């Protein structure tokens, strides 16, 4: 088992686009996919795909991505010769800590990046990945 | 033979194979056979009662198997079975 924490490096435009999406969707949750390369414990995000939050009902507290958008992301990764490394979503007016619901749905391997938004100048980004015991461990956002 | 598409997060359990061939007749037997070949994959495909995990979507071609015959959905030759994780949260 590899207990070394992943270090996440965001290409600046990818990071900015993710924050812009979180602000644009506020007070609803935004969501999308992150692509890039992986070298040992370093993940470099070089591409972002913004997708629609299709959750029916309370988008301020929940998000959902359609299977079709997921398949589109896998296809894009293959076309660009990048790896689909993770998913981001926002927590409007809530800390960047995964909820029980986030945990129940999470898949292994993926980085789950959470953008906490309290306002345009009050944004915090943290990321989490499942360990072998299906518990979230925090990754380091460089 | 049908083709099974393995999503990125499960590839570490299939020796990094993204596509696998199967001669199984149904979706259920294809997934069972996959989990026999790759035992670490089982808990990510099936819950404790042996049912396909609720947070996985299984497509045969363009169709969600929930709209067809669930695990008994037949696999024709040259069809594509896609394992699609549900991406959601709060």
PDB file of C-alpha atoms in Angstrom:
ATOM      1  CA  UNK A   1       0.000   0.000   0.000  1.00  0.00           C
ATOM      2  CA  UNK A   2       1.288   3.416  -0.925  1.00  0.00           C
ATOM      3  CA  UNK A   3       0.764   5.872   1.922  1.00  0.00           C
ATOM      4  CA  UNK A   4       2.591   8.742   0.231  1.00  0.00           C
ATOM      5  CA  UNK A   5       0.280  11.684  -0.223  1.00  0.00           C
ATOM      6  CA  UNK A   6      -0.349  12.809  -3.762  1.00  0.00           C
ATOM      7  CA  UNK A   7       0.842  16.280  -4.674  1.00  0.00           C
ATOM      8  CA  UNK A   8      -1.432  18.099  -7.101  1.00  0.00           C
ATOM      9  CA  UNK A   9      -0.024  20.634  -9.541  1.00  0.00           C
ATOM     10  CA  UNK A  10      -2.552  22.732 -11.457  1.00  0.00           C
ATOM     11  CA  UNK A  11      -1.696  24.442 -14.709  1.00  0.00           C
ATOM     12  CA  UNK A  12      -2.682  28.091 -13.932  1.00  0.00           C
ATOM     13  CA  UNK A  13      -5.401  28.336 -16.596  1.00  0.00           C
ATOM     14  CA  UNK A  14      -6.941  25.057 -15.426  1.00  0.00           C
ATOM     15  CA  UNK A  15      -7.009  26.276 -11.821  1.00  0.00           C
ATOM     16  CA  UNK A  16      -8.514  29.617 -12.849  1.00  0.00           C
ATOM     17  CA  UNK A  17     -11.189  27.987 -14.989  1.00  0.00           C
ATOM     18  CA  UNK A  18     -12.201  25.780 -12.066  1.00  0.00           C
ATOM     19  CA  UNK A  19     -12.508  28.797  -9.750  1.00  0.00           C
ATOM     20  CA  UNK A  20     -14.393  30.759 -12.418  1.00  0.00           C
ATOM     21  CA  UNK A  21     -16.873  27.891 -12.736  1.00  0.00           C
ATOM     22  CA  UNK A  22     -17.377  27.792  -8.962  1.00  0.00           C
ATOM     23  CA  UNK A  23     -18.062  31.550  -8.902  1.00  0.00           C
ATOM     24  CA  UNK A  24     -20.256  31.442 -12.013  1.00  0.00           C
ATOM     25  CA  UNK A  25     -22.467  28.665 -10.601  1.00  0.00           C
ATOM     26  CA  UNK A  26     -22.668  30.153  -7.079  1.00  0.00           C
ATOM     27  CA  UNK A  27     -24.873  29.644  -5.050  1.00  0.00           C
ATOM     28  CA  UNK A  28     -25.289  26.307  -6.836  1.00  0.00           C
ATOM     29  CA  UNK A  29     -22.593  23.645  -6.926  1.00  0.00           C
ATOM     30  CA  UNK A  30     -20.452  23.373 -10.057  1.00  0.00           C
ATOM     31  CA  UNK A  31     -18.711  20.233 -11.311  1.00  0.00           C
ATOM     32  CA  UNK A  32     -16.325  18.925 -13.931  1.00  0.00           C
ATOM     33  CA  UNK A  33     -13.418  16.674 -14.764  1.00  0.00           C
ATOM     34  CA  UNK A  34      -9.650  17.107 -14.459  1.00  0.00           C
ATOM     35  CA  UNK A  35      -7.116  15.493 -16.768  1.00  0.00           C
ATOM     36  CA  UNK A  36      -3.366  15.340 -16.890  1.00  0.00           C
ATOM     37  CA  UNK A  37      -0.395  13.163 -16.160  1.00  0.00           C
ATOM     38  CA  UNK A  38       0.834  11.251 -13.171  1.00  0.00           C
ATOM     39  CA  UNK A  39       4.421  10.644 -12.150  1.00  0.00           C
ATOM     40  CA  UNK A  40       4.741   8.606  -8.956  1.00  0.00           C
ATOM     41  CA  UNK A  41       2.864  10.699  -6.370  1.00  0.00           C
ATOM     42  CA  UNK A  42       2.715  13.910  -8.418  1.00  0.00           C
ATOM     43  CA  UNK A  43      -0.406  14.613 -10.423  1.00  0.00           C
ATOM     44  CA  UNK A  44      -0.278  17.459 -12.943  1.00  0.00           C
ATOM     45  CA  UNK A  45      -3.639  18.781 -14.130  1.00  0.00           C
ATOM     46  CA  UNK A  46      -3.322  20.224 -17.620  1.00  0.00           C
ATOM     47  CA  UNK A  47      -6.891  20.029 -18.929  1.00  0.00           C
ATOM     48  CA  UNK A  48     -10.326  20.725 -17.467  1.00  0.00           C
ATOM     49  CA  UNK A  49     -13.785  19.816 -18.740  1.00  0.00           C
ATOM     50  CA  UNK A  50     -16.609  21.855 -17.231  1.00  0.00           C
ATOM     51  CA  UNK A  51     -19.906  19.959 -17.252  1.00  0.00           C
ATOM     52  CA  UNK A  52     -23.440  20.706 -16.171  1.00  0.00           C
ATOM     53  CA  UNK A  53     -24.660  19.924 -12.685  1.00  0.00           C
ATOM     54  CA  UNK A  54     -27.741  17.896 -13.600  1.00  0.00           C
ATOM     55  CA  UNK A  55     -28.884  17.199 -10.058  1.00  0.00           C
ATOM     56  CA  UNK A  56     -32.653  17.502  -9.866  1.00  0.00           C
ATOM     57  CA  UNK A  57     -33.647  19.497  -6.832  1.00  0.00           C
ATOM     58  CA  UNK A  58     -31.214  21.221  -4.519  1.00  0.00           C
ATOM     59  CA  UNK A  59     -28.131  22.127  -6.563  1.00  0.00           C
ATOM     60  CA  UNK A  60     -26.921  24.269  -3.687  1.00  0.00           C
ATOM     61  CA  UNK A  61     -26.112  21.131  -1.698  1.00  0.00           C
ATOM     62  CA  UNK A  62     -25.770  18.388  -4.315  1.00  0.00           C
ATOM     63  CA  UNK A  63     -24.273  17.741  -7.737  1.00  0.00           C
ATOM     64  CA  UNK A  64     -24.650  15.015 -10.301  1.00  0.00           C
ATOM     65  CA  UNK A  65     -22.955  14.348 -13.640  1.00  0.00           C
ATOM     66  CA  UNK A  66     -24.700  12.321 -16.331  1.00  0.00           C
ATOM     67  CA  UNK A  67     -23.217   8.995 -17.458  1.00  0.00           C
ATOM     68  CA  UNK A  68     -23.020  10.486 -20.944  1.00  0.00           C
ATOM     69  CA  UNK A  69     -20.802  13.344 -19.731  1.00  0.00           C
ATOM     70  CA  UNK A  70     -18.666  10.791 -17.902  1.00  0.00           C
ATOM     71  CA  UNK A  71     -18.222   8.765 -21.084  1.00  0.00           C
ATOM     72  CA  UNK A  72     -17.407  11.985 -22.941  1.00  0.00           C
ATOM     73  CA  UNK A  73     -14.647  12.663 -20.412  1.00  0.00           C
ATOM     74  CA  UNK A  74     -13.159   9.183 -20.870  1.00  0.00           C
ATOM     75  CA  UNK A  75     -13.209   9.655 -24.644  1.00  0.00           C
ATOM     76  CA  UNK A  76     -11.551  13.069 -24.359  1.00  0.00           C
ATOM     77  CA  UNK A  77      -8.797  11.641 -22.152  1.00  0.00           C
ATOM     78  CA  UNK A  78      -8.125   8.967 -24.718  1.00  0.00           C
ATOM     79  CA  UNK A  79      -8.108  11.456 -27.620  1.00  0.00           C
ATOM     80  CA  UNK A  80      -5.713  13.808 -25.826  1.00  0.00           C
ATOM     81  CA  UNK A  81      -3.541  10.971 -24.508  1.00  0.00           C
ATOM     82  CA  UNK A  82      -4.113  12.257 -20.981  1.00  0.00           C
ATOM     83  CA  UNK A  83      -5.364  10.468 -17.880  1.00  0.00           C
ATOM     84  CA  UNK A  84      -8.731  11.225 -16.330  1.00  0.00           C
ATOM     85  CA  UNK A  85      -7.362  11.965 -12.867  1.00  0.00           C
ATOM     86  CA  UNK A  86     -10.285  13.357 -10.984  1.00  0.00           C
ATOM     87  CA  UNK A  87     -13.445  15.319 -10.472  1.00  0.00           C
ATOM     88  CA  UNK A  88     -14.000  18.757  -9.007  1.00  0.00           C
ATOM     89  CA  UNK A  89     -17.096  20.257  -7.476  1.00  0.00           C
ATOM     90  CA  UNK A  90     -17.843  23.264  -5.314  1.00  0.00           C
ATOM     91  CA  UNK A  91     -19.195  23.669  -1.812  1.00  0.00           C
ATOM     92  CA  UNK A  92     -20.980  27.034  -1.751  1.00  0.00           C
ATOM     93  CA  UNK A  93     -20.785  28.595   1.732  1.00  0.00           C
ATOM     94  CA  UNK A  94     -19.391  25.363   3.109  1.00  0.00           C
ATOM     95  CA  UNK A  95     -15.865  24.117   3.885  1.00  0.00           C
ATOM     96  CA  UNK A  96     -13.892  22.090   1.318  1.00  0.00           C
ATOM     97  CA  UNK A  97     -14.404  18.897   3.278  1.00  0.00           C
ATOM     98  CA  UNK A  98     -16.142  15.903   1.697  1.00  0.00           C
ATOM     99  CA  UNK A  99     -19.637  15.062   2.914  1.00  0.00           C
ATOM    100  CA  UNK A 100     -20.886  11.576   3.794  1.00  0.00           C
ATOM    101  CA  UNK A 101     -22.644  11.608   0.440  1.00  0.00           C
ATOM    102  CA  UNK A 102     -19.347  12.424  -1.314  1.00  0.00           C
ATOM    103  CA  UNK A 103     -17.775   9.435   0.452  1.00  0.00           C
ATOM    104  CA  UNK A 104     -20.542   6.974  -0.366  1.00  0.00           C
ATOM    105  CA  UNK A 105     -20.304   7.636  -4.110  1.00  0.00           C
ATOM    106  CA  UNK A 106     -16.512   8.058  -4.412  1.00  0.00           C
ATOM    107  CA  UNK A 107     -14.413   5.824  -6.627  1.00  0.00           C
ATOM    108  CA  UNK A 108     -10.848   4.732  -5.936  1.00  0.00           C
ATOM    109  CA  UNK A 109      -7.958   6.439  -7.713  1.00  0.00           C
ATOM    110  CA  UNK A 110      -9.756   9.712  -8.510  1.00  0.00           C
ATOM    111  CA  UNK A 111      -8.758  12.991  -6.908  1.00  0.00           C
ATOM    112  CA  UNK A 112     -11.887  14.670  -5.555  1.00  0.00           C
ATOM    113  CA  UNK A 113     -11.121  18.378  -5.643  1.00  0.00           C
ATOM    114  CA  UNK A 114     -13.499  20.578  -3.649  1.00  0.00           C
ATOM    115  CA  UNK A 115     -13.732  24.337  -4.130  1.00  0.00           C
ATOM    116  CA  UNK A 116     -15.168  26.069  -1.096  1.00  0.00           C
ATOM    117  CA  UNK A 117     -16.767  29.393  -2.053  1.00  0.00           C
ATOM    118  CA  UNK A 118     -17.863  31.994   0.469  1.00  0.00           C
ATOM    119  CA  UNK A 119     -17.410  34.884  -1.959  1.00  0.00           C
ATOM    120  CA  UNK A 120     -15.273  35.918  -4.950  1.00  0.00           C
ATOM    121  CA  UNK A 121     -12.332  36.657  -2.666  1.00  0.00           C
ATOM    122  CA  UNK A 122     -12.942  33.890  -0.194  1.00  0.00           C
ATOM    123  CA  UNK A 123     -12.224  30.633  -2.000  1.00  0.00           C
ATOM    124  CA  UNK A 124     -10.386  27.589  -0.698  1.00  0.00           C
ATOM    125  CA  UNK A 125      -9.359  24.468  -2.617  1.00  0.00           C
ATOM    126  CA  UNK A 126      -8.641  21.088  -1.059  1.00  0.00           C
ATOM    127  CA  UNK A 127      -8.511  17.613  -2.530  1.00  0.00           C
ATOM    128  CA  UNK A 128      -9.232  14.123  -1.278  1.00  0.00           C
ATOM    129  CA  UNK A 129      -8.634  10.587  -2.447  1.00  0.00           C
ATOM    130  CA  UNK A 130      -9.940   7.249  -1.166  1.00  0.00           C
ATOM    131  CA  UNK A 131      -7.460   5.030   0.642  1.00  0.00           C
ATOM    132  CA  UNK A 132      -7.547   1.233   0.747  1.00  0.00           C
ATOM    133  CA  UNK A 133     -10.062   1.385   3.615  1.00  0.00           C
ATOM    134  CA  UNK A 134     -12.442   3.503   1.526  1.00  0.00           C
ATOM    135  CA  UNK A 135     -11.797   6.560   3.679  1.00  0.00           C
ATOM    136  CA  UNK A 136     -10.819   9.952   2.280  1.00  0.00           C
ATOM    137  CA  UNK A 137      -7.235  11.115   2.742  1.00  0.00           C
ATOM    138  CA  UNK A 138      -6.280  14.670   1.935  1.00  0.00           C
ATOM    139  CA  UNK A 139      -3.935  15.368  -0.955  1.00  0.00           C
ATOM    140  CA  UNK A 140      -1.574  18.322  -1.134  1.00  0.00           C
ATOM    141  CA  UNK A 141      -2.649  21.108  -3.476  1.00  0.00           C
ATOM    142  CA  UNK A 142       0.589  22.845  -4.445  1.00  0.00           C
TER     143      UNK A 142
ATOM    144  CA  UNK B   1     -16.998 -11.578 -28.384  1.00  0.00           C
ATOM    145  CA  UNK B   2     -18.245  -8.454 -26.646  1.00  0.00           C
ATOM    146  CA  UNK B   3     -15.956  -5.700 -25.411  1.00  0.00           C
ATOM    147  CA  UNK B   4     -15.957  -4.408 -21.827  1.00  0.00           C
ATOM    148  CA  UNK B   5     -14.806  -0.822 -21.277  1.00  0.00           C
ATOM    149  CA  UNK B   6     -13.133  -0.369 -17.900  1.00  0.00           C
ATOM    150  CA  UNK B   7     -13.342   3.176 -16.453  1.00  0.00           C
ATOM    151  CA  UNK B   8     -10.093   4.865 -15.431  1.00  0.00           C
ATOM    152  CA  UNK B   9     -10.543   4.473 -11.635  1.00  0.00           C
ATOM    153  CA  UNK B  10     -10.917   0.691 -11.930  1.00  0.00           C
ATOM    154  CA  UNK B  11      -8.025   0.069 -14.306  1.00  0.00           C
ATOM    155  CA  UNK B  12      -5.541  -0.429 -11.507  1.00  0.00           C
ATOM    156  CA  UNK B  13      -7.487  -3.623 -10.748  1.00  0.00           C
ATOM    157  CA  UNK B  14      -7.358  -4.868 -14.368  1.00  0.00           C
ATOM    158  CA  UNK B  15      -3.614  -4.553 -14.915  1.00  0.00           C
ATOM    159  CA  UNK B  16      -4.280  -1.171 -16.565  1.00  0.00           C
ATOM    160  CA  UNK B  17      -6.409  -2.717 -19.283  1.00  0.00           C
ATOM    161  CA  UNK B  18      -9.001  -0.246 -20.568  1.00  0.00           C
ATOM    162  CA  UNK B  19     -10.762  -2.732 -22.866  1.00  0.00           C
ATOM    163  CA  UNK B  20     -11.290  -6.437 -22.300  1.00  0.00           C
ATOM    164  CA  UNK B  21     -12.961  -9.077 -24.416  1.00  0.00           C
ATOM    165  CA  UNK B  22     -15.641 -11.389 -23.060  1.00  0.00           C
ATOM    166  CA  UNK B  23     -17.542 -14.351 -24.444  1.00  0.00           C
ATOM    167  CA  UNK B  24     -20.127 -14.211 -21.619  1.00  0.00           C
ATOM    168  CA  UNK B  25     -23.761 -14.377 -22.704  1.00  0.00           C
ATOM    169  CA  UNK B  26     -25.120 -11.802 -20.252  1.00  0.00           C
ATOM    170  CA  UNK B  27     -23.976  -8.643 -18.492  1.00  0.00           C
ATOM    171  CA  UNK B  28     -24.102 -10.362 -15.094  1.00  0.00           C
ATOM    172  CA  UNK B  29     -21.963 -13.281 -16.182  1.00  0.00           C
ATOM    173  CA  UNK B  30     -19.485 -10.948 -17.892  1.00  0.00           C
ATOM    174  CA  UNK B  31     -19.014  -8.969 -14.669  1.00  0.00           C
ATOM    175  CA  UNK B  32     -18.777 -12.173 -12.603  1.00  0.00           C
ATOM    176  CA  UNK B  33     -16.146 -13.524 -14.905  1.00  0.00           C
ATOM    177  CA  UNK B  34     -14.223 -10.247 -14.739  1.00  0.00           C
ATOM    178  CA  UNK B  35     -14.217 -10.328 -10.953  1.00  0.00           C
ATOM    179  CA  UNK B  36     -12.975 -13.921 -10.994  1.00  0.00           C
ATOM    180  CA  UNK B  37     -10.114 -12.952 -13.257  1.00  0.00           C
ATOM    181  CA  UNK B  38      -9.372  -9.807 -11.221  1.00  0.00           C
ATOM    182  CA  UNK B  39     -10.446 -10.560  -7.606  1.00  0.00           C
ATOM    183  CA  UNK B  40      -9.605  -7.071  -6.311  1.00  0.00           C
ATOM    184  CA  UNK B  41     -12.172  -5.678  -8.725  1.00  0.00           C
ATOM    185  CA  UNK B  42     -15.066  -7.575  -7.147  1.00  0.00           C
ATOM    186  CA  UNK B  43     -15.849  -5.189  -4.271  1.00  0.00           C
ATOM    187  CA  UNK B  44     -15.968  -2.303  -6.718  1.00  0.00           C
ATOM    188  CA  UNK B  45     -18.501  -4.084  -8.948  1.00  0.00           C
ATOM    189  CA  UNK B  46     -20.718  -5.900  -6.442  1.00  0.00           C
ATOM    190  CA  UNK B  47     -22.168  -5.032  -3.056  1.00  0.00           C
ATOM    191  CA  UNK B  48     -22.212  -7.404  -0.052  1.00  0.00           C
ATOM    192  CA  UNK B  49     -25.363  -9.093  -1.343  1.00  0.00           C
ATOM    193  CA  UNK B  50     -23.832  -9.838  -4.726  1.00  0.00           C
ATOM    194  CA  UNK B  51     -25.801  -7.203  -6.632  1.00  0.00           C
ATOM    195  CA  UNK B  52     -24.161  -4.714  -8.982  1.00  0.00           C
ATOM    196  CA  UNK B  53     -23.216  -1.692  -6.865  1.00  0.00           C
ATOM    197  CA  UNK B  54     -25.898   1.016  -7.033  1.00  0.00           C
ATOM    198  CA  UNK B  55     -23.354   3.721  -7.840  1.00  0.00           C
ATOM    199  CA  UNK B  56     -22.282   1.980 -11.032  1.00  0.00           C
ATOM    200  CA  UNK B  57     -24.080   2.484 -14.308  1.00  0.00           C
ATOM    201  CA  UNK B  58     -23.762  -0.320 -16.814  1.00  0.00           C
ATOM    202  CA  UNK B  59     -24.410   0.417 -20.467  1.00  0.00           C
ATOM    203  CA  UNK B  60     -24.751  -2.026 -23.333  1.00  0.00           C
ATOM    204  CA  UNK B  61     -24.219   0.080 -26.391  1.00  0.00           C
ATOM    205  CA  UNK B  62     -26.249   3.227 -25.716  1.00  0.00           C
ATOM    206  CA  UNK B  63     -28.654   1.558 -23.291  1.00  0.00           C
ATOM    207  CA  UNK B  64     -28.567   1.586 -19.507  1.00  0.00           C
ATOM    208  CA  UNK B  65     -29.198  -2.012 -18.402  1.00  0.00           C
ATOM    209  CA  UNK B  66     -31.782  -0.648 -15.911  1.00  0.00           C
ATOM    210  CA  UNK B  67     -33.898   0.100 -19.005  1.00  0.00           C
ATOM    211  CA  UNK B  68     -33.329  -3.389 -20.378  1.00  0.00           C
ATOM    212  CA  UNK B  69     -33.015  -6.581 -18.405  1.00  0.00           C
ATOM    213  CA  UNK B  70     -30.536  -5.598 -15.682  1.00  0.00           C
ATOM    214  CA  UNK B  71     -27.849  -8.263 -15.202  1.00  0.00           C
ATOM    215  CA  UNK B  72     -29.725 -10.632 -17.498  1.00  0.00           C
ATOM    216  CA  UNK B  73     -29.295  -8.271 -20.438  1.00  0.00           C
ATOM    217  CA  UNK B  74     -27.911 -10.308 -23.304  1.00  0.00           C
ATOM    218  CA  UNK B  75     -24.532  -9.536 -24.823  1.00  0.00           C
ATOM    219  CA  UNK B  76     -24.482  -9.918 -28.567  1.00  0.00           C
ATOM    220  CA  UNK B  77     -21.255 -10.383 -30.438  1.00  0.00           C
ATOM    221  CA  UNK B  78     -19.479  -7.083 -31.126  1.00  0.00           C
ATOM    222  CA  UNK B  79     -21.504  -5.181 -28.530  1.00  0.00           C
ATOM    223  CA  UNK B  80     -19.790  -2.850 -26.072  1.00  0.00           C
ATOM    224  CA  UNK B  81     -20.429  -3.072 -22.338  1.00  0.00           C
ATOM    225  CA  UNK B  82     -19.397   0.131 -20.561  1.00  0.00           C
ATOM    226  CA  UNK B  83     -18.886   0.344 -16.805  1.00  0.00           C
ATOM    227  CA  UNK B  84     -19.665   3.957 -15.911  1.00  0.00           C
ATOM    228  CA  UNK B  85     -19.199   5.168 -12.342  1.00  0.00           C
ATOM    229  CA  UNK B  86     -21.846   7.507 -10.983  1.00  0.00           C
ATOM    230  CA  UNK B  87     -20.280  10.904 -10.354  1.00  0.00           C
ATOM    231  CA  UNK B  88     -22.268  12.779  -7.750  1.00  0.00           C
ATOM    232  CA  UNK B  89     -21.994  14.170  -4.269  1.00  0.00           C
ATOM    233  CA  UNK B  90     -22.874  17.030  -2.031  1.00  0.00           C
TER     234      UNK B  90
END
